[in-house]
Coordinates of N, CA and C in Angstrom, one line a residue:
M243 N 165.9 253.6 80.6 CA 166.9 252.8 81.4 C 166.7 251.3 81.1
S244 N 167.8 250.6 80.9 CA 167.7 249.2 80.6 C 167.4 248.4 81.8
R245 N 166.8 247.3 81.6 CA 166.4 246.4 82.7 C 167.6 245.8 83.5
S246 N 168.7 245.8 82.8 CA 169.9 245.2 83.4 C 170.4 246.1 84.6
Y247 N 170.0 247.3 84.5 CA 170.5 248.3 85.6 C 169.7 248.1 86.9
V248 N 168.5 247.4 86.8 CA 167.7 247.3 88.0 C 168.5 246.5 89.1
V249 N 169.2 245.5 88.7 CA 170.0 244.7 89.7 C 171.0 245.6 90.3
Y250 N 171.7 246.4 89.5 CA 172.8 247.3 90.0 C 172.2 248.3 90.9
I251 N 171.1 248.9 90.6 CA 170.4 249.9 91.5 C 170.0 249.2 92.8
G252 N 169.5 248.0 92.7 CA 169.1 247.3 93.9 C 170.3 247.0 94.8
L253 N 171.4 246.6 94.2 CA 172.6 246.4 95.0 C 173.2 247.7 95.6
L254 N 173.1 248.7 94.8 CA 173.6 250.0 95.4 C 172.7 250.4 96.5
A255 N 171.4 250.3 96.4 CA 170.5 250.6 97.5 C 170.7 249.8 98.7
A256 N 171.0 248.5 98.5 CA 171.3 247.6 99.7 C 172.6 248.0 100.4
F257 N 173.6 248.2 99.6 CA 174.9 248.6 100.2 C 174.8 250.0 100.9
W258 N 174.1 250.9 100.3 CA 174.0 252.3 100.8 C 173.2 252.2 102.1
G259 N 172.0 251.5 102.1 CA 171.2 251.4 103.3 C 171.9 250.6 104.4
A260 N 172.6 249.6 104.0 CA 173.2 248.8 105.0 C 174.3 249.5 105.7
S261 N 175.0 250.5 105.1 CA 176.0 251.2 105.7 C 175.5 252.1 106.9
Y262 N 174.3 252.6 106.7 CA 173.7 253.3 107.8 C 173.3 252.4 109.0
M263 N 172.8 251.2 108.7 CA 172.5 250.3 109.7 C 173.8 249.9 110.5
F264 N 174.9 249.7 109.8 CA 176.1 249.3 110.4 C 176.7 250.5 111.3
I265 N 176.5 251.7 110.8 CA 176.9 252.9 111.6 C 176.1 252.9 112.9
K266 N 174.8 252.6 112.8 CA 174.0 252.6 114.0 C 174.4 251.5 115.0
V267 N 174.7 250.3 114.5 CA 175.2 249.2 115.3 C 176.5 249.5 115.9
A268 N 177.5 250.0 115.1 CA 178.8 250.2 115.6 C 178.9 251.5 116.5
G269 N 177.9 252.4 116.3 CA 177.9 253.6 117.1 C 177.7 253.3 118.6
R270 N 177.2 252.1 118.9 CA 177.1 251.8 120.3 C 178.4 251.5 121.0
E271 N 179.4 251.1 120.2 CA 180.7 250.7 120.8 C 181.8 251.7 120.5
F272 N 181.7 252.4 119.3 CA 182.8 253.3 118.9 C 182.4 254.7 118.8
E273 N 183.3 255.6 118.9 CA 183.1 257.0 118.7 C 183.0 257.3 117.2
P274 N 182.2 258.3 116.8 CA 182.0 258.5 115.4 C 183.3 258.7 114.6
A275 N 184.2 259.5 115.1 CA 185.5 259.7 114.4 C 186.3 258.5 114.2
A276 N 186.4 257.6 115.2 CA 187.1 256.4 115.1 C 186.5 255.4 114.1
M277 N 185.1 255.4 114.2 CA 184.4 254.5 113.3 C 184.6 254.9 111.8
M278 N 184.5 256.2 111.6 CA 184.7 256.6 110.2 C 186.1 256.5 109.7
M279 N 187.1 256.6 110.6 CA 188.5 256.4 110.2 C 188.7 255.0 109.8
V280 N 188.1 254.1 110.5 CA 188.3 252.6 110.1 C 187.5 252.4 108.8
R281 N 186.3 252.9 108.7 CA 185.6 252.8 107.4 C 186.3 253.3 106.2
L282 N 186.9 254.5 106.3 CA 187.6 255.1 105.2 C 188.9 254.4 104.9
L283 N 189.6 253.9 106.0 CA 190.8 253.2 105.7 C 190.5 251.9 105.0
I284 N 189.4 251.2 105.3 CA 189.1 250.0 104.6 C 188.7 250.3 103.1
A285 N 187.9 251.3 102.9 CA 187.5 251.7 101.6 C 188.7 252.2 100.7
S286 N 189.6 253.0 101.3 CA 190.7 253.5 100.6 C 191.7 252.3 100.3
S287 N 191.8 251.4 101.2 CA 192.7 250.2 100.9 C 192.1 249.4 99.7
L288 N 190.8 249.2 99.7 CA 190.2 248.5 98.6 C 190.4 249.2 97.3
I289 N 190.2 250.5 97.3 CA 190.4 251.3 96.1 C 191.8 251.2 95.6
V290 N 192.8 251.3 96.5 CA 194.2 251.2 96.1 C 194.5 249.8 95.5
L291 N 194.0 248.8 96.2 CA 194.2 247.5 95.7 C 193.7 247.3 94.3
V292 N 192.5 247.8 94.0 CA 191.9 247.7 92.7 C 192.7 248.4 91.6
L293 N 193.2 249.6 92.0 CA 194.1 250.4 91.1 C 195.4 249.7 90.8
V294 N 196.0 249.1 91.9 CA 197.2 248.4 91.7 C 197.0 247.1 90.8
L295 N 195.9 246.4 91.0 CA 195.6 245.3 90.1 C 195.3 245.7 88.7
Q296 N 194.7 246.8 88.5 CA 194.4 247.3 87.1 C 195.6 247.9 86.4
R297 N 196.3 248.7 87.1 CA 197.3 249.6 86.4 C 198.8 249.3 86.8
G298 N 198.9 248.5 87.9 CA 200.3 248.2 88.4 C 200.7 249.2 89.4
W299 N 201.7 248.8 90.2 CA 202.1 249.6 91.4 C 202.7 250.9 91.0
R300 N 203.6 250.9 90.0 CA 204.3 252.1 89.6 C 203.3 253.2 89.1
S301 N 202.4 252.8 88.2 CA 201.4 253.7 87.6 C 200.5 254.3 88.7
T302 N 200.1 253.4 89.6 CA 199.2 253.9 90.7 C 199.9 254.9 91.6
A303 N 201.2 254.6 91.9 CA 201.9 255.5 92.8 C 202.1 256.9 92.1
V304 N 202.4 256.9 90.8 CA 202.6 258.1 90.1 C 201.3 258.9 90.1
E305 N 200.2 258.3 89.8 CA 198.9 259.0 89.7 C 198.5 259.5 91.1
M306 N 198.8 258.8 92.2 CA 198.4 259.2 93.5 C 199.3 260.4 93.9
R307 N 200.5 260.4 93.5 CA 201.4 261.5 93.8 C 201.0 262.8 93.1
A308 N 200.4 262.6 91.9 CA 200.0 263.7 91.1 C 198.8 264.4 91.7
L309 N 198.0 263.6 92.4 CA 196.8 264.2 93.1 C 197.2 265.2 94.2
G310 N 198.3 264.8 94.9 CA 198.8 265.7 96.0 C 197.8 266.1 97.0
W311 N 198.0 267.4 97.5 CA 197.2 267.9 98.5 C 195.7 268.2 98.1
E312 N 195.5 268.4 96.8 CA 194.2 268.6 96.3 C 193.3 267.3 96.5
G313 N 193.9 266.2 96.2 CA 193.2 264.9 96.4 C 192.9 264.7 97.9
F314 N 193.9 265.0 98.7 CA 193.7 264.8 100.2 C 192.6 265.7 100.7
A315 N 192.6 267.0 100.3 CA 191.6 267.9 100.7 C 190.2 267.5 100.3
L316 N 190.1 267.0 99.0 CA 188.8 266.5 98.5 C 188.3 265.4 99.3
G317 N 189.2 264.5 99.7 CA 188.8 263.3 100.5 C 188.3 263.7 101.9
I318 N 189.0 264.7 102.5 CA 188.5 265.2 103.8 C 187.2 265.9 103.7
A319 N 187.0 266.7 102.7 CA 185.8 267.5 102.5 C 184.6 266.7 102.1
N320 N 184.9 265.7 101.2 CA 183.8 264.9 100.7 C 183.6 263.5 101.3
G321 N 184.5 263.1 102.2 CA 184.4 261.8 102.8 C 184.4 261.8 104.3
A322 N 185.5 262.3 104.9 CA 185.7 262.2 106.3 C 184.8 263.1 107.1
I323 N 184.6 264.3 106.7 CA 183.8 265.2 107.5 C 182.3 264.8 107.4
P324 N 181.7 264.6 106.2 CA 180.3 264.3 106.1 C 180.0 262.9 106.8
F325 N 180.8 261.9 106.6 CA 180.5 260.6 107.2 C 180.6 260.7 108.7
T326 N 181.6 261.5 109.2 CA 181.7 261.6 110.7 C 180.5 262.3 111.3
L327 N 180.0 263.3 110.6 CA 178.8 264.0 111.0 C 177.6 263.2 110.9
I328 N 177.5 262.3 109.9 CA 176.3 261.4 109.8 C 176.4 260.4 111.0
A329 N 177.6 259.9 111.3 CA 177.7 258.9 112.4 C 177.4 259.6 113.7
W330 N 177.8 260.9 113.9 CA 177.4 261.6 115.1 C 175.9 261.8 115.2
G331 N 175.3 262.1 114.0 CA 173.9 262.4 114.0 C 173.1 261.1 114.3
E332 N 173.6 260.0 113.9 CA 172.9 258.7 114.2 C 172.8 258.3 115.6
R333 N 173.6 259.0 116.4 CA 173.5 258.8 117.9 C 172.2 259.4 118.4
H334 N 171.6 260.3 117.6 CA 170.4 261.0 118.1 C 169.2 260.7 117.3
I335 N 169.3 260.1 116.1 CA 168.1 259.8 115.3 C 168.2 258.4 114.8
D336 N 167.1 257.9 114.2 CA 167.1 256.5 113.7 C 167.9 256.4 112.4
S337 N 168.4 255.2 112.1 CA 169.2 255.0 110.9 C 168.4 255.2 109.7
G338 N 167.1 254.9 109.7 CA 166.3 255.0 108.5 C 166.1 256.5 108.2
V339 N 166.0 257.4 109.2 CA 165.9 258.8 108.9 C 167.2 259.3 108.4
A340 N 168.3 258.8 108.9 CA 169.7 259.2 108.5 C 169.9 258.8 107.0
A341 N 169.4 257.7 106.6 CA 169.6 257.2 105.3 C 168.9 258.1 104.3
I342 N 167.8 258.6 104.7 CA 167.0 259.5 103.8 C 167.7 260.8 103.6

C-alpha cells in the first residue's frame, strides 16, 4: 500500500466514526427513521449533484431511469434498513460499540 493512501484511510475513518457520534447526538432529539431519512436525502442529493456536474443533467436522468426499481430496492436493502437499525441500536448501546 502506498503512503499516500494513509491520509485517505484516516479521513475515511474520521468520517465513518463521526457518523456514529452524530447518530448518537441526534438520537436524543429525532426518531431513528426520521434521522436516517434526512441523512439519506442529504447523501443522495450530494451524489446526484456530483453526477450532474460530471455528466450533465440529461445523462444523469437517463442513467437513473435505467436503474429503475432494482436501484431503489438496492438502496432500501443496503442503505435505509441497516442505517435505521443502527440508529435504533444506538439508543441502547454506546456509539463506540456501534461503530465496531
